[in-house]
PDB file of C-alpha atoms in Angstrom:
ATOM      1  CA  UNK A   1       0.033   0.015   0.146  1.00  0.00           C
ATOM      2  CA  UNK A   2       1.855   3.670  -1.019  1.00  0.00           C
ATOM      3  CA  UNK A   3       2.005   6.143   1.763  1.00  0.00           C
ATOM      4  CA  UNK A   4      -0.780   8.090  -0.271  1.00  0.00           C
ATOM      5  CA  UNK A   5      -3.664   5.679  -0.126  1.00  0.00           C
ATOM      6  CA  UNK A   6      -2.347   4.694   3.335  1.00  0.00           C
ATOM      7  CA  UNK A   7      -3.233   8.012   4.633  1.00  0.00           C
ATOM      8  CA  UNK A   8      -6.473   8.615   2.533  1.00  0.00           C
ATOM      9  CA  UNK A   9      -7.708   5.385   4.322  1.00  0.00           C
ATOM     10  CA  UNK A  10      -6.447   7.113   8.371  1.00  0.00           C
ATOM     11  CA  UNK A  11      -8.274  10.567   7.192  1.00  0.00           C
ATOM     12  CA  UNK A  12     -11.277   8.274   6.566  1.00  0.00           C
ATOM     13  CA  UNK A  13     -11.397   6.939   9.589  1.00  0.00           C
ATOM     14  CA  UNK A  14     -10.489   9.466  11.679  1.00  0.00           C
ATOM     15  CA  UNK A  15     -13.921  11.551   9.815  1.00  0.00           C
ATOM     16  CA  UNK A  16     -15.877   8.812  10.551  1.00  0.00           C
ATOM     17  CA  UNK A  17     -14.684   8.033  14.378  1.00  0.00           C
ATOM     18  CA  UNK A  18     -14.813  11.903  15.119  1.00  0.00           C
ATOM     19  CA  UNK A  19     -18.475  11.887  13.089  1.00  0.00           C
ATOM     20  CA  UNK A  20     -19.760   9.045  16.020  1.00  0.00           C
ATOM     21  CA  UNK A  21     -17.316  11.032  18.843  1.00  0.00           C
ATOM     22  CA  UNK A  22     -19.108  14.612  18.780  1.00  0.00           C
ATOM     23  CA  UNK A  23     -21.892  14.306  16.242  1.00  0.00           C
ATOM     24  CA  UNK A  24     -20.753  17.623  15.098  1.00  0.00           C
ATOM     25  CA  UNK A  25     -21.973  19.460  18.331  1.00  0.00           C
ATOM     26  CA  UNK A  26     -18.154  19.060  20.723  1.00  0.00           C
ATOM     27  CA  UNK A  27     -20.327  21.183  23.198  1.00  0.00           C
ATOM     28  CA  UNK A  28     -18.482  19.568  26.056  1.00  0.00           C
ATOM     29  CA  UNK A  29     -14.990  19.117  27.833  1.00  0.00           C
ATOM     30  CA  UNK A  30     -15.426  15.564  28.006  1.00  0.00           C
ATOM     31  CA  UNK A  31     -16.416  15.260  24.016  1.00  0.00           C
ATOM     32  CA  UNK A  32     -13.450  17.635  23.078  1.00  0.00           C
ATOM     33  CA  UNK A  33     -10.970  15.732  25.169  1.00  0.00           C
ATOM     34  CA  UNK A  34     -12.391  12.222  23.188  1.00  0.00           C
ATOM     35  CA  UNK A  35     -11.817  13.655  19.848  1.00  0.00           C
ATOM     36  CA  UNK A  36      -8.799  15.375  20.937  1.00  0.00           C
ATOM     37  CA  UNK A  37      -7.384  11.566  21.550  1.00  0.00           C
ATOM     38  CA  UNK A  38      -9.147   9.825  18.347  1.00  0.00           C
ATOM     39  CA  UNK A  39      -6.768  12.996  16.368  1.00  0.00           C
ATOM     40  CA  UNK A  40      -3.654  11.958  18.458  1.00  0.00           C
ATOM     41  CA  UNK A  41      -4.080   8.413  17.627  1.00  0.00           C
ATOM     42  CA  UNK A  42      -4.289   9.759  13.306  1.00  0.00           C
ATOM     43  CA  UNK A  43      -1.062  11.651  13.917  1.00  0.00           C
ATOM     44  CA  UNK A  44       0.836   8.754  15.652  1.00  0.00           C
ATOM     45  CA  UNK A  45      -0.459   6.331  12.340  1.00  0.00           C
ATOM     46  CA  UNK A  46       0.716   8.615   9.726  1.00  0.00           C
ATOM     47  CA  UNK A  47       4.006   9.127  11.645  1.00  0.00           C
ATOM     48  CA  UNK A  48       4.518   5.447  11.414  1.00  0.00           C
ATOM     49  CA  UNK A  49       3.330   5.341   8.149  1.00  0.00           C
ATOM     50  CA  UNK A  50       6.040   8.225   6.947  1.00  0.00           C
ATOM     51  CA  UNK A  51       8.597   5.890   8.802  1.00  0.00           C
ATOM     52  CA  UNK A  52       7.885   3.113   7.150  1.00  0.00           C
ATOM     53  CA  UNK A  53       6.903   3.663   3.762  1.00  0.00           C
ATOM     54  CA  UNK A  54       9.082   6.270   1.746  1.00  0.00           C
ATOM     55  CA  UNK A  55       7.375   8.525  -1.058  1.00  0.00           C
ATOM     56  CA  UNK A  56       7.687   7.390  -4.817  1.00  0.00           C
ATOM     57  CA  UNK A  57       8.575  11.016  -6.071  1.00  0.00           C
ATOM     58  CA  UNK A  58       8.476  14.921  -4.630  1.00  0.00           C
ATOM     59  CA  UNK A  59       5.267  15.613  -6.614  1.00  0.00           C
ATOM     60  CA  UNK A  60       3.615  12.594  -3.763  1.00  0.00           C
ATOM     61  CA  UNK A  61       5.475  14.250  -1.050  1.00  0.00           C
ATOM     62  CA  UNK A  62       4.667  17.829  -1.778  1.00  0.00           C
ATOM     63  CA  UNK A  63       0.701  16.095  -2.433  1.00  0.00           C
ATOM     64  CA  UNK A  64       0.670  14.582   0.832  1.00  0.00           C
ATOM     65  CA  UNK A  65       1.965  17.669   3.135  1.00  0.00           C
ATOM     66  CA  UNK A  66      -0.221  20.211   1.201  1.00  0.00           C
ATOM     67  CA  UNK A  67      -3.615  18.632   0.910  1.00  0.00           C
ATOM     68  CA  UNK A  68      -3.411  15.320   2.989  1.00  0.00           C
ATOM     69  CA  UNK A  69      -1.872  15.352   6.341  1.00  0.00           C
ATOM     70  CA  UNK A  70      -3.121  19.586   7.416  1.00  0.00           C
ATOM     71  CA  UNK A  71      -6.807  17.296   7.421  1.00  0.00           C
ATOM     72  CA  UNK A  72      -5.445  15.440  10.168  1.00  0.00           C
ATOM     73  CA  UNK A  73      -2.646  17.596  11.873  1.00  0.00           C
ATOM     74  CA  UNK A  74      -5.621  20.303  11.356  1.00  0.00           C
ATOM     75  CA  UNK A  75      -8.512  18.248  13.266  1.00  0.00           C
ATOM     76  CA  UNK A  76      -6.105  17.819  16.003  1.00  0.00           C
ATOM     77  CA  UNK A  77      -5.294  21.416  16.257  1.00  0.00           C
ATOM     78  CA  UNK A  78      -8.758  22.166  16.182  1.00  0.00           C
ATOM     79  CA  UNK A  79      -9.954  20.422  18.899  1.00  0.00           C
ATOM     80  CA  UNK A  80      -6.911  21.403  21.102  1.00  0.00           C
ATOM     81  CA  UNK A  81      -8.259  24.951  20.695  1.00  0.00           C
ATOM     82  CA  UNK A  82     -11.879  24.022  21.334  1.00  0.00           C
ATOM     83  CA  UNK A  83     -10.513  22.755  24.444  1.00  0.00           C
ATOM     84  CA  UNK A  84      -8.663  25.684  25.463  1.00  0.00           C
ATOM     85  CA  UNK A  85     -11.604  27.663  24.635  1.00  0.00           C
ATOM     86  CA  UNK A  86     -14.104  25.763  26.668  1.00  0.00           C
ATOM     87  CA  UNK A  87     -12.164  26.055  29.564  1.00  0.00           C
ATOM     88  CA  UNK A  88     -11.694  30.170  29.207  1.00  0.00           C
ATOM     89  CA  UNK A  89     -15.785  30.958  28.319  1.00  0.00           C
ATOM     90  CA  UNK A  90     -17.618  31.984  31.218  1.00  0.00           C
ATOM     91  CA  UNK A  91     -20.591  29.769  32.273  1.00  0.00           C
ATOM     92  CA  UNK A  92     -22.713  32.648  32.659  1.00  0.00           C
ATOM     93  CA  UNK A  93     -23.357  36.117  31.457  1.00  0.00           C
ATOM     94  CA  UNK A  94     -24.074  36.496  27.451  1.00  0.00           C
ATOM     95  CA  UNK A  95     -21.937  39.809  27.543  1.00  0.00           C
ATOM     96  CA  UNK A  96     -18.953  38.001  28.787  1.00  0.00           C
ATOM     97  CA  UNK A  97     -19.036  34.992  26.130  1.00  0.00           C
ATOM     98  CA  UNK A  98     -19.442  37.672  23.381  1.00  0.00           C
ATOM     99  CA  UNK A  99     -16.196  39.109  24.232  1.00  0.00           C
ATOM    100  CA  UNK A 100     -15.030  35.284  24.690  1.00  0.00           C
ATOM    101  CA  UNK A 101     -15.511  34.009  21.578  1.00  0.00           C
ATOM    102  CA  UNK A 102     -15.061  37.500  20.042  1.00  0.00           C
ATOM    103  CA  UNK A 103     -11.256  37.329  21.304  1.00  0.00           C
ATOM    104  CA  UNK A 104     -11.022  33.883  19.681  1.00  0.00           C
ATOM    105  CA  UNK A 105     -11.778  35.663  16.117  1.00  0.00           C
ATOM    106  CA  UNK A 106      -9.359  38.192  16.689  1.00  0.00           C
ATOM    107  CA  UNK A 107      -6.768  35.673  17.182  1.00  0.00           C
ATOM    108  CA  UNK A 108      -7.864  33.765  13.853  1.00  0.00           C
ATOM    109  CA  UNK A 109      -7.538  37.234  12.678  1.00  0.00           C
ATOM    110  CA  UNK A 110      -4.358  37.782  13.575  1.00  0.00           C
ATOM    111  CA  UNK A 111      -3.161  34.522  12.256  1.00  0.00           C
ATOM    112  CA  UNK A 112      -4.064  35.170   8.913  1.00  0.00           C
ATOM    113  CA  UNK A 113      -2.798  38.959   8.777  1.00  0.00           C
ATOM    114  CA  UNK A 114       0.650  37.341   9.667  1.00  0.00           C
ATOM    115  CA  UNK A 115       0.732  34.664   7.202  1.00  0.00           C
ATOM    116  CA  UNK A 116      -1.378  36.308   4.515  1.00  0.00           C
ATOM    117  CA  UNK A 117       1.140  35.717   1.846  1.00  0.00           C
ATOM    118  CA  UNK A 118       2.001  32.227   2.109  1.00  0.00           C
ATOM    119  CA  UNK A 119      -2.125  31.946   2.584  1.00  0.00           C
ATOM    120  CA  UNK A 120      -2.543  33.627  -0.514  1.00  0.00           C
ATOM    121  CA  UNK A 121      -0.264  31.706  -2.035  1.00  0.00           C
ATOM    122  CA  UNK A 122      -2.413  28.276  -1.280  1.00  0.00           C
ATOM    123  CA  UNK A 123      -5.237  30.161  -2.002  1.00  0.00           C
ATOM    124  CA  UNK A 124      -4.384  30.449  -5.854  1.00  0.00           C
ATOM    125  CA  UNK A 125      -3.147  27.211  -5.873  1.00  0.00           C
ATOM    126  CA  UNK A 126       0.518  28.685  -6.671  1.00  0.00           C
ATOM    127  CA  UNK A 127       2.933  26.076  -7.265  1.00  0.00           C
ATOM    128  CA  UNK A 128       5.793  27.549  -7.909  1.00  0.00           C
ATOM    129  CA  UNK A 129       7.541  27.568  -4.106  1.00  0.00           C
ATOM    130  CA  UNK A 130       6.199  23.954  -3.175  1.00  0.00           C
ATOM    131  CA  UNK A 131       9.377  22.304  -3.342  1.00  0.00           C
ATOM    132  CA  UNK A 132      10.414  24.663  -0.511  1.00  0.00           C
ATOM    133  CA  UNK A 133       7.055  24.472   1.633  1.00  0.00           C
ATOM    134  CA  UNK A 134       5.448  21.213   1.111  1.00  0.00           C
ATOM    135  CA  UNK A 135       8.617  18.263   1.581  1.00  0.00           C
ATOM    136  CA  UNK A 136      10.931  17.717   4.423  1.00  0.00           C
ATOM    137  CA  UNK A 137      13.947  19.934   4.674  1.00  0.00           C
ATOM    138  CA  UNK A 138      16.920  20.245   7.304  1.00  0.00           C
ATOM    139  CA  UNK A 139      16.330  23.629   6.967  1.00  0.00           C
ATOM    140  CA  UNK A 140      15.440  25.610  10.254  1.00  0.00           C
ATOM    141  CA  UNK A 141      11.682  26.160  10.561  1.00  0.00           C
ATOM    142  CA  UNK A 142      10.223  29.515  10.827  1.00  0.00           C
ATOM    143  CA  UNK A 143       6.950  30.261  12.890  1.00  0.00           C
ATOM    144  CA  UNK A 144       4.392  32.873  13.984  1.00  0.00           C
ATOM    145  CA  UNK A 145       2.505  32.519  17.019  1.00  0.00           C
ATOM    146  CA  UNK A 146       1.953  29.614  18.642  1.00  0.00           C
ATOM    147  CA  UNK A 147       4.255  26.180  17.538  1.00  0.00           C
ATOM    148  CA  UNK A 148       2.438  22.934  18.007  1.00  0.00           C
ATOM    149  CA  UNK A 149       4.588  20.962  14.803  1.00  0.00           C
ATOM    150  CA  UNK A 150       8.345  21.418  14.445  1.00  0.00           C
ATOM    151  CA  UNK A 151       9.699  17.518  14.076  1.00  0.00           C
ATOM    152  CA  UNK A 152      11.293  17.596  10.810  1.00  0.00           C
ATOM    153  CA  UNK A 153      11.012  13.928  10.512  1.00  0.00           C
ATOM    154  CA  UNK A 154       7.400  14.025   9.554  1.00  0.00           C
ATOM    155  CA  UNK A 155       6.287  18.040   9.225  1.00  0.00           C
ATOM    156  CA  UNK A 156       7.266  20.028   6.333  1.00  0.00           C
ATOM    157  CA  UNK A 157       8.461  23.446   6.801  1.00  0.00           C
ATOM    158  CA  UNK A 158       4.821  24.716   6.374  1.00  0.00           C
ATOM    159  CA  UNK A 159       2.983  21.816   7.799  1.00  0.00           C
ATOM    160  CA  UNK A 160       1.999  24.401  11.195  1.00  0.00           C
ATOM    161  CA  UNK A 161       0.678  26.885   9.242  1.00  0.00           C
ATOM    162  CA  UNK A 162      -1.758  24.577   6.893  1.00  0.00           C
ATOM    163  CA  UNK A 163      -2.753  22.590  10.451  1.00  0.00           C
ATOM    164  CA  UNK A 164      -3.173  25.898  11.774  1.00  0.00           C
ATOM    165  CA  UNK A 165      -4.894  27.233   8.833  1.00  0.00           C
ATOM    166  CA  UNK A 166      -7.451  24.132   8.574  1.00  0.00           C
ATOM    167  CA  UNK A 167      -7.771  24.201  11.945  1.00  0.00           C
ATOM    168  CA  UNK A 168      -8.917  27.601  12.864  1.00  0.00           C
ATOM    169  CA  UNK A 169     -11.444  27.318   9.920  1.00  0.00           C
ATOM    170  CA  UNK A 170     -13.102  24.519  11.791  1.00  0.00           C
ATOM    171  CA  UNK A 171     -12.838  26.786  14.821  1.00  0.00           C
ATOM    172  CA  UNK A 172     -14.745  29.363  12.692  1.00  0.00           C
ATOM    173  CA  UNK A 173     -17.194  27.522  12.008  1.00  0.00           C
ATOM    174  CA  UNK A 174     -17.687  26.594  14.930  1.00  0.00           C
ATOM    175  CA  UNK A 175     -17.936  30.353  16.609  1.00  0.00           C
ATOM    176  CA  UNK A 176     -20.280  31.434  14.081  1.00  0.00           C
ATOM    177  CA  UNK A 177     -22.871  29.140  15.258  1.00  0.00           C
ATOM    178  CA  UNK A 178     -21.620  30.514  19.013  1.00  0.00           C
ATOM    179  CA  UNK A 179     -21.889  33.858  18.282  1.00  0.00           C
ATOM    180  CA  UNK A 180     -25.340  33.441  16.215  1.00  0.00           C
ATOM    181  CA  UNK A 181     -26.907  31.913  18.693  1.00  0.00           C
ATOM    182  CA  UNK A 182     -25.843  34.297  21.182  1.00  0.00           C
ATOM    183  CA  UNK A 183     -26.869  37.294  18.720  1.00  0.00           C
ATOM    184  CA  UNK A 184     -30.403  35.064  18.208  1.00  0.00           C
ATOM    185  CA  UNK A 185     -30.820  35.246  21.487  1.00  0.00           C
ATOM    186  CA  UNK A 186     -29.908  38.970  22.489  1.00  0.00           C
ATOM    187  CA  UNK A 187     -32.258  40.244  19.279  1.00  0.00           C
ATOM    188  CA  UNK A 188     -35.042  38.228  20.328  1.00  0.00           C
ATOM    189  CA  UNK A 189     -34.816  39.863  24.022  1.00  0.00           C
ATOM    190  CA  UNK A 190     -34.410  42.814  22.468  1.00  0.00           C
ATOM    191  CA  UNK A 191     -38.080  45.354  22.615  1.00  0.00           C
ATOM    192  CA  UNK A 192     -40.367  45.615  19.392  1.00  0.00           C
ATOM    193  CA  UNK A 193     -38.783  43.186  17.616  1.00  0.00           C
ATOM    194  CA  UNK A 194     -40.836  41.523  14.979  1.00  0.00           C
ATOM    195  CA  UNK A 195     -40.258  37.431  14.487  1.00  0.00           C
ATOM    196  CA  UNK A 196     -41.607  36.733  11.087  1.00  0.00           C
ATOM    197  CA  UNK A 197     -39.762  33.584  11.103  1.00  0.00           C
ATOM    198  CA  UNK A 198     -37.529  34.521   8.044  1.00  0.00           C
ATOM    199  CA  UNK A 199     -34.238  33.759   8.042  1.00  0.00           C
ATOM    200  CA  UNK A 200     -31.665  33.856   4.983  1.00  0.00           C
ATOM    201  CA  UNK A 201     -30.571  30.619   3.761  1.00  0.00           C
ATOM    202  CA  UNK A 202     -28.036  31.119   1.248  1.00  0.00           C
ATOM    203  CA  UNK A 203     -24.020  31.444   2.110  1.00  0.00           C
ATOM    204  CA  UNK A 204     -22.283  33.909   3.532  1.00  0.00           C
ATOM    205  CA  UNK A 205     -20.187  34.763   0.206  1.00  0.00           C
ATOM    206  CA  UNK A 206     -23.613  34.913  -1.654  1.00  0.00           C
ATOM    207  CA  UNK A 207     -24.403  37.917   0.620  1.00  0.00           C
ATOM    208  CA  UNK A 208     -21.407  39.319   1.085  1.00  0.00           C
ATOM    209  CA  UNK A 209     -21.828  40.555  -2.602  1.00  0.00           C
ATOM    210  CA  UNK A 210     -25.224  42.142  -2.247  1.00  0.00           C
ATOM    211  CA  UNK A 211     -24.027  43.713   0.853  1.00  0.00           C
ATOM    212  CA  UNK A 212     -21.036  45.449  -1.332  1.00  0.00           C
ATOM    213  CA  UNK A 213     -23.027  45.889  -4.163  1.00  0.00           C
ATOM    214  CA  UNK A 214     -25.447  47.750  -2.274  1.00  0.00           C
ATOM    215  CA  UNK A 215     -23.035  49.799  -0.861  1.00  0.00           C
ATOM    216  CA  UNK A 216     -21.694  50.832  -4.072  1.00  0.00           C
ATOM    217  CA  UNK A 217     -24.628  52.153  -5.085  1.00  0.00           C
ATOM    218  CA  UNK A 218     -25.237  53.869  -2.065  1.00  0.00           C
ATOM    219  CA  UNK A 219     -28.821  52.168  -2.099  1.00  0.00           C
ATOM    220  CA  UNK A 220     -29.183  53.148   2.262  1.00  0.00           C
ATOM    221  CA  UNK A 221     -29.161  56.526   3.376  1.00  0.00           C
ATOM    222  CA  UNK A 222     -27.890  57.676  -0.620  1.00  0.00           C
ATOM    223  CA  UNK A 223     -24.074  57.339   0.656  1.00  0.00           C
ATOM    224  CA  UNK A 224     -21.349  54.451   1.057  1.00  0.00           C
ATOM    225  CA  UNK A 225     -21.918  53.223   4.468  1.00  0.00           C
ATOM    226  CA  UNK A 226     -18.441  51.717   6.779  1.00  0.00           C
ATOM    227  CA  UNK A 227     -18.946  47.910   5.793  1.00  0.00           C
ATOM    228  CA  UNK A 228     -18.432  46.818   9.457  1.00  0.00           C
ATOM    229  CA  UNK A 229     -22.045  48.917   9.962  1.00  0.00           C
ATOM    230  CA  UNK A 230     -23.124  47.635   6.781  1.00  0.00           C
ATOM    231  CA  UNK A 231     -22.160  43.938   8.239  1.00  0.00           C
ATOM    232  CA  UNK A 232     -24.211  44.792  11.607  1.00  0.00           C
ATOM    233  CA  UNK A 233     -27.282  46.169   9.110  1.00  0.00           C
ATOM    234  CA  UNK A 234     -27.266  42.496   7.621  1.00  0.00           C
ATOM    235  CA  UNK A 235     -26.686  40.735  10.280  1.00  0.00           C
ATOM    236  CA  UNK A 236     -29.700  41.989  12.175  1.00  0.00           C
ATOM    237  CA  UNK A 237     -31.986  41.889   8.917  1.00  0.00           C
ATOM    238  CA  UNK A 238     -31.553  38.817   7.301  1.00  0.00           C
ATOM    239  CA  UNK A 239     -30.401  36.531  11.344  1.00  0.00           C
ATOM    240  CA  UNK A 240     -26.936  36.086  10.549  1.00  0.00           C
ATOM    241  CA  UNK A 241     -23.543  36.422  12.003  1.00  0.00           C
ATOM    242  CA  UNK A 242     -20.406  38.279   9.876  1.00  0.00           C
ATOM    243  CA  UNK A 243     -17.537  36.521  11.069  1.00  0.00           C
ATOM    244  CA  UNK A 244     -15.435  38.434   9.224  1.00  0.00           C
ATOM    245  CA  UNK A 245     -17.059  40.244   6.172  1.00  0.00           C
ATOM    246  CA  UNK A 246     -13.614  41.224   4.617  1.00  0.00           C
ATOM    247  CA  UNK A 247     -12.298  38.486   4.152  1.00  0.00           C
ATOM    248  CA  UNK A 248     -15.357  36.761   2.615  1.00  0.00           C
ATOM    249  CA  UNK A 249     -14.994  39.635   0.143  1.00  0.00           C
ATOM    250  CA  UNK A 250     -11.039  39.245  -0.573  1.00  0.00           C
ATOM    251  CA  UNK A 251     -12.340  35.466  -0.919  1.00  0.00           C
ATOM    252  CA  UNK A 252     -14.401  36.548  -3.873  1.00  0.00           C
ATOM    253  CA  UNK A 253     -12.483  39.741  -5.113  1.00  0.00           C
ATOM    254  CA  UNK A 254      -9.538  36.815  -5.755  1.00  0.00           C
ATOM    255  CA  UNK A 255     -11.172  34.953  -8.112  1.00  0.00           C
ATOM    256  CA  UNK A 256     -10.070  33.926 -11.376  1.00  0.00           C
ATOM    257  CA  UNK A 257     -14.216  33.684 -12.831  1.00  0.00           C
ATOM    258  CA  UNK A 258     -17.454  34.019 -12.117  1.00  0.00           C
ATOM    259  CA  UNK A 259     -16.446  36.758  -9.188  1.00  0.00           C
ATOM    260  CA  UNK A 260     -20.335  37.656  -8.492  1.00  0.00           C
ATOM    261  CA  UNK A 261     -22.336  34.176  -9.358  1.00  0.00           C
ATOM    262  CA  UNK A 262     -25.015  35.278  -6.629  1.00  0.00           C
ATOM    263  CA  UNK A 263     -25.703  38.274  -8.323  1.00  0.00           C
ATOM    264  CA  UNK A 264     -26.067  37.133 -11.761  1.00  0.00           C
ATOM    265  CA  UNK A 265     -28.164  34.437 -10.596  1.00  0.00           C
ATOM    266  CA  UNK A 266     -30.366  37.195  -9.014  1.00  0.00           C
ATOM    267  CA  UNK A 267     -30.581  38.517 -12.793  1.00  0.00           C
ATOM    268  CA  UNK A 268     -31.070  35.318 -14.235  1.00  0.00           C
ATOM    269  CA  UNK A 269     -33.989  34.477 -11.962  1.00  0.00           C
ATOM    270  CA  UNK A 270     -35.834  37.506 -12.683  1.00  0.00           C
ATOM    271  CA  UNK A 271     -35.366  37.688 -16.188  1.00  0.00           C
ATOM    272  CA  UNK A 272     -37.166  34.047 -15.821  1.00  0.00           C
ATOM    273  CA  UNK A 273     -39.443  35.302 -14.044  1.00  0.00           C
ATOM    274  CA  UNK A 274     -40.813  38.074 -16.520  1.00  0.00           C
ATOM    275  CA  UNK A 275     -40.361  35.258 -19.285  1.00  0.00           C
ATOM    276  CA  UNK A 276     -42.767  33.158 -17.753  1.00  0.00           C
ATOM    277  CA  UNK A 277     -45.415  35.897 -17.028  1.00  0.00           C
ATOM    278  CA  UNK A 278     -44.826  37.395 -20.470  1.00  0.00           C
ATOM    279  CA  UNK A 279     -45.760  33.386 -22.064  1.00  0.00           C
ATOM    280  CA  UNK A 280     -49.039  33.185 -19.430  1.00  0.00           C
ATOM    281  CA  UNK A 281     -50.014  36.278 -19.452  1.00  0.00           C
ATOM    282  CA  UNK A 282     -53.611  36.895 -20.482  1.00  0.00           C
TER     283      UNK A 282
END
């Protein structure tokens, strides 16, 4: 069995075991601790595979460190961060909980700012530095922030950043749910708030397209607003939470094709309705 096939099987087992362990909730320390143990065992398995098997060529090694290994290390990183978050979150007090969640979001933002060039390199699928980033090396590893991965026998120079990025994406999703739930509770207690039972069910990226387009046309108050203020308005209206609307916009802006799929779909849907009504108008 090749090391790639072995790794894919380890990842598949890991995802199954984690799904059975936390059911997508991971709400208590005991559950998260169990998930940490499951991930740690997967890390041991993949390390054993690296020790006993050879990569067939450089491309295989790059694929392993860029695409496969981060799926394991990133989940260990995520559950370790989540365990720390649970310990730091106040038991009571909505405002204090929200403050803790936002501090975590700030940590994620700081990580991305510190590694923005590398993360953009990965986002754009560049490969001209893959040989240096994703193959094992005897050179000294350089890290920003908390270091959790440094053993050169099992990792490449950018393994820590890849694991952290994968883990932070998962943590961001978890925080999104927590902050959304807290905000919904806060808004539900606000006097005079109407509950129509309506909620945005599209993607955050789609709503980001809409928000920026509306703002560029100055459709709210006849002028452009600060994006963070606009985001707060959309959050209240649509019952959603932007973790980082600026990052969402950047993800849209750097697309090579179809940078406005939602706005394009809106126009297509409306034109189709016009055509339907024209055809059935008596």
